[in-house]
Amino acid sequence: MKFFADTAEIDDIKEMAATGLLDGVTTNPSLIAKSGRDFMEVTREICGLTDGPVSAEVVALDHPTMMKEAEILRKIADNVCIKVPLTIDGLKTCKALTDDGTMVNVTLCFSANQALLAAKAGATFVSPFVGRHDDNGSNGMDLIRDIRTIYDNYLFDTEILVASVRHATHVLESALIGADVMTAPPAVIKGLFKHILTDKGIEGFLKDWETTGQSIV
Ligand code: G3P
């Protein structure tokens, strides 16, 4: 399963890239606002930190203006992936862009039927929001299971990009179900490294090492 960083914070992206875990980045208008950076400038900088897809979202609601925005965004770098909302105009834009060889991430997906539409429109990625689905009283991971089944039934190439990931269990279940990608905030990814027995193990080994009086360097 590919790991994308769901952030526009450059330092976090650099740190994740150094671990070898970074397969791409997703941003959205809220994350750009949180970064306080200029959209074009920060997106260009992020594109330079990974060879993987970097999602940059359009903000127009109508197809012609979405296309104009996408034209500008896709010139930023070859690895820009245009993010469009799961609406009729969003899917028209998806179809036009993917027909033209541009990567598209269809976002704000909350049902398996919506994911089916995104795949039929040729989406490179579909982003079901599991955390927000949970918040709304549904089970986000059931949605991922359903989409996996549908995409496998019809051999769709669209990759399932699990978004709105809030905790380690979302990551684990995504991998068990066979999602193609998950995107998570850096704090959630950092949390995956942690295990109490790892910490205890290090503590025990170092205590014993001290008794040898040796040093490696
Ligand atoms: O990239 C969009 C998505 O991951 C948003 O997550 O936590 O705001 O629901 P969240």
PDB file of C-alpha atoms and ligand atoms in Angstrom:
ATOM      1  CA  MET A   1       0.000   0.000   0.000  1.00  0.00           C
ATOM      2  CA  LYS A   2       1.340   3.402  -0.962  1.00  0.00           C
ATOM      3  CA  PHE A   3       1.675   6.080   1.733  1.00  0.00           C
ATOM      4  CA  PHE A   4       0.797   9.680   0.863  1.00  0.00           C
ATOM      5  CA  ALA A   5       1.245  12.570   3.301  1.00  0.00           C
ATOM      6  CA  ASP A   6      -1.975  14.529   3.783  1.00  0.00           C
ATOM      7  CA  THR A   7      -0.384  17.905   4.462  1.00  0.00           C
ATOM      8  CA  ALA A   8       1.078  21.052   2.941  1.00  0.00           C
ATOM      9  CA  GLU A   9       3.738  21.392   5.684  1.00  0.00           C
ATOM     10  CA  ILE A  10       7.139  21.224   3.973  1.00  0.00           C
ATOM     11  CA  ASP A  11       9.155  20.128   7.025  1.00  0.00           C
ATOM     12  CA  ASP A  12       6.823  17.186   7.683  1.00  0.00           C
ATOM     13  CA  ILE A  13       6.990  16.107   4.037  1.00  0.00           C
ATOM     14  CA  LYS A  14      10.817  16.311   4.060  1.00  0.00           C
ATOM     15  CA  GLU A  15      10.976  14.191   7.222  1.00  0.00           C
ATOM     16  CA  MET A  16       8.690  11.541   5.756  1.00  0.00           C
ATOM     17  CA  ALA A  17      10.657  11.493   2.487  1.00  0.00           C
ATOM     18  CA  ALA A  18      13.838  10.772   4.485  1.00  0.00           C
ATOM     19  CA  THR A  19      12.279   7.574   5.887  1.00  0.00           C
ATOM     20  CA  GLY A  20      11.595   6.278   2.373  1.00  0.00           C
ATOM     21  CA  LEU A  21       7.884   6.069   3.174  1.00  0.00           C
ATOM     22  CA  LEU A  22       6.702   8.941   1.021  1.00  0.00           C
ATOM     23  CA  ASP A  23       4.945   7.826  -2.170  1.00  0.00           C
ATOM     24  CA  GLY A  24       3.072  11.079  -2.774  1.00  0.00           C
ATOM     25  CA  VAL A  25       1.278  14.004  -1.154  1.00  0.00           C
ATOM     26  CA  THR A  26      -2.328  15.159  -0.973  1.00  0.00           C
ATOM     27  CA  THR A  27      -3.378  18.710  -0.271  1.00  0.00           C
ATOM     28  CA  ASN A  28      -6.750  20.410  -0.151  1.00  0.00           C
ATOM     29  CA  PRO A  29      -7.863  24.042   0.263  1.00  0.00           C
ATOM     30  CA  SER A  30      -8.089  23.635   4.064  1.00  0.00           C
ATOM     31  CA  LEU A  31      -4.517  22.281   4.304  1.00  0.00           C
ATOM     32  CA  ILE A  32      -3.226  25.111   2.069  1.00  0.00           C
ATOM     33  CA  ALA A  33      -4.991  27.651   4.302  1.00  0.00           C
ATOM     34  CA  LYS A  34      -3.482  25.984   7.401  1.00  0.00           C
ATOM     35  CA  SER A  35       0.035  26.212   5.919  1.00  0.00           C
ATOM     36  CA  GLY A  36      -0.357  29.982   5.408  1.00  0.00           C
ATOM     37  CA  ARG A  37       1.609  29.603   2.143  1.00  0.00           C
ATOM     38  CA  ASP A  38       0.871  30.703  -1.417  1.00  0.00           C
ATOM     39  CA  PHE A  39      -0.922  27.795  -3.165  1.00  0.00           C
ATOM     40  CA  MET A  40       1.174  27.750  -6.357  1.00  0.00           C
ATOM     41  CA  GLU A  41       4.460  28.280  -4.526  1.00  0.00           C
ATOM     42  CA  VAL A  42       3.941  25.598  -1.868  1.00  0.00           C
ATOM     43  CA  THR A  43       2.610  23.101  -4.431  1.00  0.00           C
ATOM     44  CA  ARG A  44       5.707  23.638  -6.602  1.00  0.00           C
ATOM     45  CA  GLU A  45       7.934  23.098  -3.569  1.00  0.00           C
ATOM     46  CA  ILE A  46       6.097  19.896  -2.585  1.00  0.00           C
ATOM     47  CA  CYS A  47       6.358  18.555  -6.152  1.00  0.00           C
ATOM     48  CA  GLY A  48      10.126  18.890  -5.855  1.00  0.00           C
ATOM     49  CA  LEU A  49      10.214  16.712  -2.720  1.00  0.00           C
ATOM     50  CA  THR A  50       8.661  13.592  -4.245  1.00  0.00           C
ATOM     51  CA  ASP A  51       8.478  11.873  -7.612  1.00  0.00           C
ATOM     52  CA  GLY A  52       5.010  10.615  -6.636  1.00  0.00           C
ATOM     53  CA  PRO A  53       1.685  12.307  -7.343  1.00  0.00           C
ATOM     54  CA  VAL A  54       0.931  15.588  -5.563  1.00  0.00           C
ATOM     55  CA  SER A  55      -2.783  16.343  -5.422  1.00  0.00           C
ATOM     56  CA  ALA A  56      -3.738  19.978  -5.947  1.00  0.00           C
ATOM     57  CA  GLU A  57      -7.433  20.753  -5.737  1.00  0.00           C
ATOM     58  CA  VAL A  58      -9.527  22.985  -7.991  1.00  0.00           C
ATOM     59  CA  VAL A  59     -11.912  25.348  -6.221  1.00  0.00           C
ATOM     60  CA  ALA A  60     -14.334  26.130  -9.067  1.00  0.00           C
ATOM     61  CA  LEU A  61     -17.671  24.340  -9.108  1.00  0.00           C
ATOM     62  CA  ASP A  62     -18.375  24.462 -12.860  1.00  0.00           C
ATOM     63  CA  HIS A  63     -16.621  22.340 -15.472  1.00  0.00           C
ATOM     64  CA  PRO A  64     -15.273  25.154 -17.728  1.00  0.00           C
ATOM     65  CA  THR A  65     -13.685  27.000 -14.797  1.00  0.00           C
ATOM     66  CA  MET A  66     -12.380  23.743 -13.290  1.00  0.00           C
ATOM     67  CA  MET A  67     -10.635  23.116 -16.641  1.00  0.00           C
ATOM     68  CA  LYS A  68      -9.104  26.613 -16.580  1.00  0.00           C
ATOM     69  CA  GLU A  69      -7.823  26.062 -13.034  1.00  0.00           C
ATOM     70  CA  ALA A  70      -6.526  22.590 -13.919  1.00  0.00           C
ATOM     71  CA  GLU A  71      -4.632  24.052 -16.911  1.00  0.00           C
ATOM     72  CA  ILE A  72      -2.766  26.353 -14.529  1.00  0.00           C
ATOM     73  CA  LEU A  73      -2.193  23.701 -11.859  1.00  0.00           C
ATOM     74  CA  ARG A  74      -0.919  20.997 -14.180  1.00  0.00           C
ATOM     75  CA  LYS A  75       1.802  23.335 -15.473  1.00  0.00           C
ATOM     76  CA  ILE A  76       3.348  23.421 -11.979  1.00  0.00           C
ATOM     77  CA  ALA A  77       5.114  20.057 -12.417  1.00  0.00           C
ATOM     78  CA  ASP A  78       4.748  16.709 -14.192  1.00  0.00           C
ATOM     79  CA  ASN A  79       3.729  14.977 -10.948  1.00  0.00           C
ATOM     80  CA  VAL A  80       0.740  17.229 -10.207  1.00  0.00           C
ATOM     81  CA  CYS A  81      -2.488  15.282  -9.833  1.00  0.00           C
ATOM     82  CA  ILE A  82      -5.597  17.430 -10.264  1.00  0.00           C
ATOM     83  CA  LYS A  83      -8.099  16.944  -7.467  1.00  0.00           C
ATOM     84  CA  VAL A  84     -11.759  17.453  -8.320  1.00  0.00           C
ATOM     85  CA  PRO A  85     -14.893  17.011  -6.197  1.00  0.00           C
ATOM     86  CA  LEU A  86     -17.268  14.133  -6.829  1.00  0.00           C
ATOM     87  CA  THR A  87     -19.923  16.148  -8.679  1.00  0.00           C
ATOM     88  CA  ILE A  88     -21.177  15.998 -12.266  1.00  0.00           C
ATOM     89  CA  ASP A  89     -18.903  18.895 -13.219  1.00  0.00           C
ATOM     90  CA  GLY A  90     -16.039  17.312 -11.299  1.00  0.00           C
ATOM     91  CA  LEU A  91     -16.428  14.065 -13.220  1.00  0.00           C
ATOM     92  CA  LYS A  92     -16.697  15.891 -16.577  1.00  0.00           C
ATOM     93  CA  THR A  93     -13.386  17.511 -15.677  1.00  0.00           C
ATOM     94  CA  CYS A  94     -11.969  14.148 -14.607  1.00  0.00           C
ATOM     95  CA  LYS A  95     -12.908  12.570 -17.942  1.00  0.00           C
ATOM     96  CA  ALA A  96     -11.435  15.433 -19.990  1.00  0.00           C
ATOM     97  CA  LEU A  97      -8.188  15.514 -18.016  1.00  0.00           C
ATOM     98  CA  THR A  98      -7.547  11.771 -17.842  1.00  0.00           C
ATOM     99  CA  ASP A  99      -8.343  11.418 -21.589  1.00  0.00           C
ATOM    100  CA  ASP A 100      -5.546  13.928 -22.012  1.00  0.00           C
ATOM    101  CA  GLY A 101      -3.099  11.949 -19.842  1.00  0.00           C
ATOM    102  CA  THR A 102      -3.337  14.053 -16.684  1.00  0.00           C
ATOM    103  CA  MET A 103      -3.664  12.310 -13.301  1.00  0.00           C
ATOM    104  CA  VAL A 104      -6.923  13.029 -11.470  1.00  0.00           C
ATOM    105  CA  ASN A 105      -7.902  12.399  -7.864  1.00  0.00           C
ATOM    106  CA  VAL A 106     -11.691  12.447  -7.378  1.00  0.00           C
ATOM    107  CA  THR A 107     -12.253  13.583  -3.826  1.00  0.00           C
ATOM    108  CA  LEU A 108     -15.084  13.826  -1.282  1.00  0.00           C
ATOM    109  CA  CYS A 109     -16.345  10.319  -2.055  1.00  0.00           C
ATOM    110  CA  PHE A 110     -18.813   9.004   0.524  1.00  0.00           C
ATOM    111  CA  SER A 111     -20.554   6.114  -1.225  1.00  0.00           C
ATOM    112  CA  ALA A 112     -19.584   3.055  -3.247  1.00  0.00           C
ATOM    113  CA  ASN A 113     -21.872   4.229  -6.064  1.00  0.00           C
ATOM    114  CA  GLN A 114     -19.965   7.519  -6.199  1.00  0.00           C
ATOM    115  CA  ALA A 115     -16.718   5.530  -6.418  1.00  0.00           C
ATOM    116  CA  LEU A 116     -18.188   3.524  -9.304  1.00  0.00           C
ATOM    117  CA  LEU A 117     -18.944   6.782 -11.137  1.00  0.00           C
ATOM    118  CA  ALA A 118     -15.404   8.058 -10.533  1.00  0.00           C
ATOM    119  CA  ALA A 119     -13.920   4.863 -11.981  1.00  0.00           C
ATOM    120  CA  LYS A 120     -16.193   5.072 -15.027  1.00  0.00           C
ATOM    121  CA  ALA A 121     -15.022   8.672 -15.543  1.00  0.00           C
ATOM    122  CA  GLY A 122     -11.447   7.340 -15.695  1.00  0.00           C
ATOM    123  CA  ALA A 123     -10.206   8.649 -12.326  1.00  0.00           C
ATOM    124  CA  THR A 124      -6.607   7.823 -11.473  1.00  0.00           C
ATOM    125  CA  PHE A 125      -7.526   7.887  -7.770  1.00  0.00           C
ATOM    126  CA  VAL A 126     -10.766   7.991  -5.836  1.00  0.00           C
ATOM    127  CA  SER A 127     -10.644   9.421  -2.308  1.00  0.00           C
ATOM    128  CA  PRO A 128     -13.224   7.980   0.099  1.00  0.00           C
ATOM    129  CA  PHE A 129     -13.149   9.948   3.381  1.00  0.00           C
ATOM    130  CA  VAL A 130     -13.252   7.275   6.088  1.00  0.00           C
ATOM    131  CA  GLY A 131     -12.903   9.538   9.152  1.00  0.00           C
ATOM    132  CA  ARG A 132     -15.707  11.871   8.123  1.00  0.00           C
ATOM    133  CA  HIS A 133     -17.828   8.818   7.287  1.00  0.00           C
ATOM    134  CA  ASP A 134     -17.237   7.504  10.830  1.00  0.00           C
ATOM    135  CA  ASP A 135     -18.065  10.969  12.232  1.00  0.00           C
ATOM    136  CA  ASN A 136     -21.380  10.775  10.417  1.00  0.00           C
ATOM    137  CA  GLY A 137     -22.338   7.525  12.138  1.00  0.00           C
ATOM    138  CA  SER A 138     -21.324   5.119   9.334  1.00  0.00           C
ATOM    139  CA  ASN A 139     -18.391   2.734   9.118  1.00  0.00           C
ATOM    140  CA  GLY A 140     -15.771   4.219   6.809  1.00  0.00           C
ATOM    141  CA  MET A 141     -13.953   0.938   6.388  1.00  0.00           C
ATOM    142  CA  ASP A 142     -17.115  -0.806   5.130  1.00  0.00           C
ATOM    143  CA  LEU A 143     -17.106   1.752   2.346  1.00  0.00           C
ATOM    144  CA  ILE A 144     -13.515   0.825   1.430  1.00  0.00           C
ATOM    145  CA  ARG A 145     -14.451  -2.887   1.401  1.00  0.00           C
ATOM    146  CA  ASP A 146     -17.396  -2.217  -0.931  1.00  0.00           C
ATOM    147  CA  ILE A 147     -15.320  -0.123  -3.312  1.00  0.00           C
ATOM    148  CA  ARG A 148     -12.576  -2.791  -3.380  1.00  0.00           C
ATOM    149  CA  THR A 149     -15.179  -5.431  -4.307  1.00  0.00           C
ATOM    150  CA  ILE A 150     -16.714  -3.306  -7.062  1.00  0.00           C
ATOM    151  CA  TYR A 151     -13.369  -2.301  -8.572  1.00  0.00           C
ATOM    152  CA  ASP A 152     -12.178  -5.919  -8.511  1.00  0.00           C
ATOM    153  CA  ASN A 153     -15.473  -7.166 -10.026  1.00  0.00           C
ATOM    154  CA  TYR A 154     -14.966  -4.977 -13.075  1.00  0.00           C
ATOM    155  CA  LEU A 155     -11.158  -4.705 -13.097  1.00  0.00           C
ATOM    156  CA  PHE A 156     -11.174  -0.913 -12.829  1.00  0.00           C
ATOM    157  CA  ASP A 157      -7.689   0.640 -12.793  1.00  0.00           C
ATOM    158  CA  THR A 158      -8.749   3.510 -10.515  1.00  0.00           C
ATOM    159  CA  GLU A 159      -6.736   3.360  -7.297  1.00  0.00           C
ATOM    160  CA  ILE A 160      -8.530   3.489  -3.953  1.00  0.00           C
ATOM    161  CA  LEU A 161      -6.889   6.307  -1.981  1.00  0.00           C
ATOM    162  CA  VAL A 162      -8.168   6.101   1.584  1.00  0.00           C
ATOM    163  CA  ALA A 163      -8.460   9.673   2.904  1.00  0.00           C
ATOM    164  CA  SER A 164      -9.571  11.360   6.116  1.00  0.00           C
ATOM    165  CA  VAL A 165      -7.456   8.798   7.969  1.00  0.00           C
ATOM    166  CA  ARG A 166      -7.517   9.583  11.674  1.00  0.00           C
ATOM    167  CA  HIS A 167      -5.725   6.719  13.432  1.00  0.00           C
ATOM    168  CA  ALA A 168      -3.543   3.617  13.069  1.00  0.00           C
ATOM    169  CA  THR A 169      -6.516   1.242  12.802  1.00  0.00           C
ATOM    170  CA  HIS A 170      -7.672   3.029   9.642  1.00  0.00           C
ATOM    171  CA  VAL A 171      -4.205   2.370   8.169  1.00  0.00           C
ATOM    172  CA  LEU A 172      -4.166  -1.291   9.241  1.00  0.00           C
ATOM    173  CA  GLU A 173      -7.660  -2.009   7.928  1.00  0.00           C
ATOM    174  CA  SER A 174      -6.911  -0.223   4.645  1.00  0.00           C
ATOM    175  CA  ALA A 175      -3.931  -2.525   4.121  1.00  0.00           C
ATOM    176  CA  LEU A 176      -5.915  -5.640   5.100  1.00  0.00           C
ATOM    177  CA  ILE A 177      -8.703  -4.740   2.668  1.00  0.00           C
ATOM    178  CA  GLY A 178      -6.192  -4.076  -0.102  1.00  0.00           C
ATOM    179  CA  ALA A 179      -6.595  -0.334  -0.611  1.00  0.00           C
ATOM    180  CA  ASP A 180      -4.008   0.947  -3.091  1.00  0.00           C
ATOM    181  CA  VAL A 181      -3.043   4.083  -1.191  1.00  0.00           C
ATOM    182  CA  MET A 182      -3.725   5.748   2.118  1.00  0.00           C
ATOM    183  CA  THR A 183      -3.121   9.399   2.864  1.00  0.00           C
ATOM    184  CA  ALA A 184      -2.718  10.474   6.458  1.00  0.00           C
ATOM    185  CA  PRO A 185      -1.598  13.486   8.477  1.00  0.00           C
ATOM    186  CA  PRO A 186       2.088  13.254   9.501  1.00  0.00           C
ATOM    187  CA  ALA A 187       1.116  12.711  13.164  1.00  0.00           C
ATOM    188  CA  VAL A 188      -0.807   9.541  12.262  1.00  0.00           C
ATOM    189  CA  ILE A 189       2.108   8.224  10.181  1.00  0.00           C
ATOM    190  CA  LYS A 190       4.586   8.976  13.001  1.00  0.00           C
ATOM    191  CA  GLY A 191       2.305   7.100  15.384  1.00  0.00           C
ATOM    192  CA  LEU A 192       2.715   3.937  13.294  1.00  0.00           C
ATOM    193  CA  PHE A 193       6.358   3.674  14.399  1.00  0.00           C
ATOM    194  CA  LYS A 194       5.418   3.566  18.052  1.00  0.00           C
ATOM    195  CA  HIS A 195       5.066   0.407  20.111  1.00  0.00           C
ATOM    196  CA  ILE A 196       5.511   0.174  23.872  1.00  0.00           C
ATOM    197  CA  LEU A 197       7.508  -3.063  23.495  1.00  0.00           C
ATOM    198  CA  THR A 198       9.894  -1.372  21.058  1.00  0.00           C
ATOM    199  CA  ASP A 199      10.544   1.386  23.616  1.00  0.00           C
ATOM    200  CA  LYS A 200      10.919  -1.115  26.459  1.00  0.00           C
ATOM    201  CA  GLY A 201      13.205  -3.286  24.338  1.00  0.00           C
ATOM    202  CA  ILE A 202      15.518  -0.360  23.546  1.00  0.00           C
ATOM    203  CA  GLU A 203      15.592   0.608  27.222  1.00  0.00           C
ATOM    204  CA  GLY A 204      16.547  -2.941  28.266  1.00  0.00           C
ATOM    205  CA  PHE A 205      19.238  -3.360  25.596  1.00  0.00           C
ATOM    206  CA  LEU A 206      20.838  -0.007  26.467  1.00  0.00           C
ATOM    207  CA  LYS A 207      20.870  -0.805  30.173  1.00  0.00           C
ATOM    208  CA  ASP A 208      22.691  -4.089  29.494  1.00  0.00           C
ATOM    209  CA  TRP A 209      25.021  -2.409  26.990  1.00  0.00           C
ATOM    210  CA  GLU A 210      26.122   0.123  29.624  1.00  0.00           C
ATOM    211  CA  THR A 211      27.304  -2.734  31.853  1.00  0.00           C
ATOM    212  CA  THR A 212      29.789  -3.809  29.134  1.00  0.00           C
ATOM    213  CA  GLY A 213      31.570  -0.418  29.295  1.00  0.00           C
ATOM    214  CA  GLN A 214      32.022  -0.584  25.499  1.00  0.00           C
ATOM    215  CA  SER A 215      31.258   1.962  22.754  1.00  0.00           C
ATOM    216  CA  ILE A 216      30.823   1.471  19.019  1.00  0.00           C
ATOM    217  CA  VAL A 217      32.147   4.876  17.907  1.00  0.00           C
TER     218      VAL A 217
HETATM  219  O1  G3P B   1      -7.352  15.053   2.021  1.00  0.00           O
HETATM  220  C1  G3P B   1      -8.607  15.188   2.550  1.00  0.00           C
HETATM  221  C2  G3P B   1      -8.892  14.426   3.806  1.00  0.00           C
HETATM  222  O2  G3P B   1      -7.860  13.572   4.123  1.00  0.00           O
HETATM  223  C3  G3P B   1      -9.442  15.260   4.906  1.00  0.00           C
HETATM  224  O3  G3P B   1      -9.308  14.681   6.178  1.00  0.00           O
HETATM  225  O4  G3P B   1      -9.444  14.749   8.643  1.00  0.00           O
HETATM  226  O5  G3P B   1     -10.205  16.729   7.311  1.00  0.00           O
HETATM  227  O6  G3P B   1     -11.539  14.648   7.340  1.00  0.00           O
HETATM  228  P1  G3P B   1     -10.174  15.233   7.430  1.00  0.00           P
END
